[in-house]
């Protein structure tokens, strides 16, 4: 307990030597406590960032989804430090039912969740309604897919695995994607295959699985 007390004192910038410590060892004790305090904070605050994100299957993902739509961002509003709302224009409903031309999507900022804010790209969004009846991400960190366009083929697609959090989304139907080889950013990395999901195939998948 006395060690913990001294760690707290170190964090606060005050140093209290233990009862057994003489004046001559005070400087050494102060340095030791400071190192322990720094190491403690590194361990505590690095854990959530490096924590493994739980895998989720495609079927579970869709079971928690009420609406899949292609949207363009119209306006983003930040409510406070961690919460905001993005107004989007609904370009196409792929799955579910909603007749609104515009909808609001609630979002929060966290370890794996990010706001829906990229106004330069359309997105495929996977949404559910929260207890307040407002739309939000079906699964935090994996429900906003940024659309890209291949201008030579005029196809729209999502480089799904370019976002590290998307790699935890498992058992996606093979029909809707191809593998794309990604080269490393440095000479020590290894190339890897990333899933490239096509909008047309995703739409066809939901149309063929209507009940």
Tab-separated table of C-alpha atoms in Angstrom:
chain	number	residue	atom	x	y	z
A	1	UNK	CA	0.000	0.000	0.000
A	2	UNK	CA	2.858	2.357	0.762
A	3	UNK	CA	4.310	1.753	-2.714
A	4	UNK	CA	0.934	2.530	-4.291
A	5	UNK	CA	0.726	5.660	-2.192
A	6	UNK	CA	4.082	6.782	-3.459
A	7	UNK	CA	3.104	6.084	-7.070
A	8	UNK	CA	0.120	8.379	-6.587
A	9	UNK	CA	2.368	10.997	-5.077
A	10	UNK	CA	4.679	10.637	-8.074
A	11	UNK	CA	1.820	11.139	-10.521
A	12	UNK	CA	0.715	14.253	-8.681
A	13	UNK	CA	4.231	15.606	-8.717
A	14	UNK	CA	4.767	15.199	-4.957
A	15	UNK	CA	7.257	12.723	-3.613
A	16	UNK	CA	6.872	11.090	-0.264
A	17	UNK	CA	9.750	8.822	0.747
A	18	UNK	CA	8.888	5.679	2.712
A	19	UNK	CA	9.486	5.671	6.446
A	20	UNK	CA	12.488	3.428	6.144
A	21	UNK	CA	14.200	5.691	3.599
A	22	UNK	CA	16.912	8.044	4.826
A	23	UNK	CA	17.541	11.437	3.337
A	24	UNK	CA	20.525	10.077	1.437
A	25	UNK	CA	18.388	7.589	-0.553
A	26	UNK	CA	15.537	10.035	-1.237
A	27	UNK	CA	16.751	10.991	-4.711
A	28	UNK	CA	17.113	7.348	-5.738
A	29	UNK	CA	13.671	6.510	-4.361
A	30	UNK	CA	12.103	9.440	-6.210
A	31	UNK	CA	13.592	8.288	-9.523
A	32	UNK	CA	12.423	4.716	-8.979
A	33	UNK	CA	8.861	5.778	-8.167
A	34	UNK	CA	8.735	8.025	-11.235
A	35	UNK	CA	9.807	5.149	-13.507
A	36	UNK	CA	7.198	2.845	-11.948
A	37	UNK	CA	4.510	5.488	-12.402
A	38	UNK	CA	5.381	5.978	-16.069
A	39	UNK	CA	5.393	2.224	-16.728
A	40	UNK	CA	2.041	1.818	-14.968
A	41	UNK	CA	0.391	4.445	-17.120
A	42	UNK	CA	1.847	2.990	-20.313
A	43	UNK	CA	0.409	-0.427	-19.454
A	44	UNK	CA	-2.987	0.922	-18.365
A	45	UNK	CA	-3.597	3.218	-21.320
A	46	UNK	CA	-2.108	1.056	-24.043
A	47	UNK	CA	-4.297	-1.948	-23.232
A	48	UNK	CA	-7.591	-0.697	-24.761
A	49	UNK	CA	-5.816	0.438	-27.921
A	50	UNK	CA	-4.105	-2.885	-28.475
A	51	UNK	CA	-6.964	-5.070	-27.270
A	52	UNK	CA	-8.108	-7.600	-29.836
A	53	UNK	CA	-11.449	-6.830	-31.433
A	54	UNK	CA	-13.809	-9.790	-31.222
A	55	UNK	CA	-14.585	-11.512	-34.510
A	56	UNK	CA	-18.152	-11.413	-35.781
A	57	UNK	CA	-19.686	-13.597	-38.474
A	58	UNK	CA	-21.521	-12.210	-41.478
A	59	UNK	CA	-24.769	-13.876	-40.396
A	60	UNK	CA	-24.611	-12.297	-36.935
A	61	UNK	CA	-23.785	-8.957	-38.514
A	62	UNK	CA	-26.834	-9.073	-40.780
A	63	UNK	CA	-29.093	-10.332	-37.983
A	64	UNK	CA	-28.340	-7.127	-36.092
A	65	UNK	CA	-28.902	-4.965	-39.179
A	66	UNK	CA	-32.256	-3.393	-40.031
A	67	UNK	CA	-31.204	-1.252	-42.971
A	68	UNK	CA	-28.435	-1.396	-45.576
A	69	UNK	CA	-28.245	1.630	-47.851
A	70	UNK	CA	-25.955	3.621	-50.107
A	71	UNK	CA	-25.764	7.162	-48.772
A	72	UNK	CA	-24.023	10.463	-49.373
A	73	UNK	CA	-23.132	12.722	-46.471
A	74	UNK	CA	-25.001	16.012	-46.320
A	75	UNK	CA	-24.110	17.392	-42.912
A	76	UNK	CA	-22.215	16.340	-39.800
A	77	UNK	CA	-22.965	17.742	-36.361
A	78	UNK	CA	-20.813	17.163	-33.299
A	79	UNK	CA	-22.877	17.118	-30.110
A	80	UNK	CA	-20.049	16.725	-27.591
A	81	UNK	CA	-16.557	15.260	-27.337
A	82	UNK	CA	-17.594	11.699	-28.165
A	83	UNK	CA	-21.018	11.884	-29.791
A	84	UNK	CA	-22.470	13.327	-32.976
A	85	UNK	CA	-25.026	12.976	-35.775
A	86	UNK	CA	-24.547	12.790	-39.539
A	87	UNK	CA	-27.379	13.654	-41.916
A	88	UNK	CA	-27.204	11.569	-45.087
A	89	UNK	CA	-29.095	11.419	-48.360
A	90	UNK	CA	-30.343	7.909	-49.131
A	91	UNK	CA	-29.253	7.071	-52.673
A	92	UNK	CA	-30.378	3.446	-52.651
A	93	UNK	CA	-31.833	0.990	-50.149
A	94	UNK	CA	-30.206	-2.427	-50.523
A	95	UNK	CA	-31.779	-4.218	-47.572
A	96	UNK	CA	-34.638	-3.333	-45.258
A	97	UNK	CA	-37.315	-0.691	-45.703
A	98	UNK	CA	-37.145	3.054	-45.277
A	99	UNK	CA	-38.843	5.601	-47.530
A	100	UNK	CA	-37.074	8.669	-46.196
A	101	UNK	CA	-34.900	10.571	-48.650
A	102	UNK	CA	-32.706	11.715	-45.768
A	103	UNK	CA	-31.953	10.100	-42.424
A	104	UNK	CA	-29.848	10.954	-39.375
A	105	UNK	CA	-27.207	8.506	-38.164
A	106	UNK	CA	-25.951	8.692	-34.583
A	107	UNK	CA	-22.287	7.900	-33.989
A	108	UNK	CA	-19.752	7.922	-31.187
A	109	UNK	CA	-15.972	8.088	-31.016
A	110	UNK	CA	-14.205	5.271	-29.207
A	111	UNK	CA	-11.352	2.787	-29.431
A	112	UNK	CA	-12.729	1.218	-32.620
A	113	UNK	CA	-15.670	3.462	-33.543
A	114	UNK	CA	-15.341	6.527	-35.738
A	115	UNK	CA	-17.732	9.236	-36.928
A	116	UNK	CA	-19.311	9.107	-40.372
A	117	UNK	CA	-17.627	12.187	-41.779
A	118	UNK	CA	-15.931	11.636	-45.173
A	119	UNK	CA	-17.957	13.957	-47.418
A	120	UNK	CA	-15.861	13.099	-50.467
A	121	UNK	CA	-17.098	9.499	-50.660
A	122	UNK	CA	-20.452	7.785	-50.682
A	123	UNK	CA	-20.850	4.965	-48.170
A	124	UNK	CA	-22.654	1.684	-47.703
A	125	UNK	CA	-24.077	1.815	-44.189
A	126	UNK	CA	-25.378	-1.053	-42.046
A	127	UNK	CA	-27.797	0.367	-39.502
A	128	UNK	CA	-30.125	-0.509	-36.673
A	129	UNK	CA	-32.393	1.644	-34.541
A	130	UNK	CA	-31.402	2.407	-30.972
A	131	UNK	CA	-33.705	2.698	-27.957
A	132	UNK	CA	-34.563	6.253	-29.021
A	133	UNK	CA	-35.699	5.103	-32.451
A	134	UNK	CA	-32.703	6.669	-34.201
A	135	UNK	CA	-30.352	4.947	-36.610
A	136	UNK	CA	-26.862	3.943	-35.498
A	137	UNK	CA	-24.160	1.470	-36.592
A	138	UNK	CA	-25.268	-2.172	-36.444
A	139	UNK	CA	-21.847	-3.169	-35.132
A	140	UNK	CA	-19.493	-0.501	-33.824
A	141	UNK	CA	-16.476	0.093	-36.037
A	142	UNK	CA	-17.602	-2.136	-38.906
A	143	UNK	CA	-20.809	-0.624	-40.293
A	144	UNK	CA	-19.645	2.311	-42.433
A	145	UNK	CA	-18.097	1.110	-45.720
A	146	UNK	CA	-16.447	3.755	-47.889
A	147	UNK	CA	-17.235	3.385	-51.603
A	148	UNK	CA	-14.600	3.741	-54.311
A	149	UNK	CA	-15.086	3.803	-58.069
A	150	UNK	CA	-13.125	2.101	-60.822
A	151	UNK	CA	-13.496	4.612	-63.625
A	152	UNK	CA	-12.299	2.203	-66.296
A	153	UNK	CA	-15.043	-0.340	-65.512
A	154	UNK	CA	-17.502	2.079	-63.838
A	155	UNK	CA	-17.802	-0.364	-60.936
A	156	UNK	CA	-18.259	0.711	-57.324
A	157	UNK	CA	-16.409	-1.252	-54.669
A	158	UNK	CA	-15.178	-1.258	-51.075
A	159	UNK	CA	-11.582	-2.082	-50.104
A	160	UNK	CA	-12.878	-3.738	-46.980
A	161	UNK	CA	-9.685	-4.920	-45.304
A	162	UNK	CA	-7.869	-1.613	-45.687
A	163	UNK	CA	-9.566	-0.790	-42.385
A	164	UNK	CA	-7.987	-3.098	-39.817
A	165	UNK	CA	-11.234	-3.339	-37.820
A	166	UNK	CA	-13.055	-4.805	-40.846
A	167	UNK	CA	-10.757	-7.813	-40.829
A	168	UNK	CA	-12.666	-9.144	-37.829
A	169	UNK	CA	-15.783	-9.498	-40.014
A	170	UNK	CA	-15.731	-13.178	-40.953
A	171	UNK	CA	-17.538	-15.566	-43.318
A	172	UNK	CA	-18.603	-12.904	-45.803
A	173	UNK	CA	-20.264	-14.574	-48.825
A	174	UNK	CA	-17.539	-15.313	-51.363
A	175	UNK	CA	-19.785	-14.192	-54.196
A	176	UNK	CA	-19.662	-10.511	-53.234
A	177	UNK	CA	-15.877	-10.031	-53.197
A	178	UNK	CA	-12.582	-10.753	-54.925
A	179	UNK	CA	-9.161	-10.784	-53.347
A	180	UNK	CA	-6.861	-7.882	-54.054
A	181	UNK	CA	-3.139	-8.116	-53.313
A	182	UNK	CA	-1.951	-5.273	-51.110
A	183	UNK	CA	1.719	-4.374	-51.132
A	184	UNK	CA	3.365	-3.419	-47.829
A	185	UNK	CA	4.306	0.160	-47.034
A	186	UNK	CA	7.868	-0.816	-46.183
A	187	UNK	CA	10.489	-3.290	-47.362
A	188	UNK	CA	10.062	-5.541	-44.319
A	189	UNK	CA	6.327	-6.153	-44.698
A	190	UNK	CA	4.730	-8.972	-46.643
A	191	UNK	CA	2.028	-8.634	-49.326
A	192	UNK	CA	-1.403	-9.772	-48.207
A	193	UNK	CA	-4.778	-10.420	-49.800
A	194	UNK	CA	-7.588	-8.007	-48.953
A	195	UNK	CA	-11.271	-8.417	-49.749
A	196	UNK	CA	-12.641	-6.119	-52.440
A	197	UNK	CA	-16.444	-6.035	-52.121
A	198	UNK	CA	-18.471	-4.966	-55.167
A	199	UNK	CA	-21.636	-2.915	-54.723
A	200	UNK	CA	-23.417	-4.649	-57.600
A	201	UNK	CA	-22.749	-8.103	-56.173
A	202	UNK	CA	-23.748	-7.031	-52.659
A	203	UNK	CA	-27.054	-5.714	-54.042
A	204	UNK	CA	-27.649	-8.944	-55.954
A	205	UNK	CA	-26.879	-10.959	-52.832
A	206	UNK	CA	-29.591	-9.212	-50.800
A	207	UNK	CA	-32.084	-9.376	-53.678
A	208	UNK	CA	-31.568	-13.128	-54.010
A	209	UNK	CA	-31.959	-13.648	-50.260
A	210	UNK	CA	-35.211	-11.773	-49.774
A	211	UNK	CA	-37.743	-13.681	-47.693
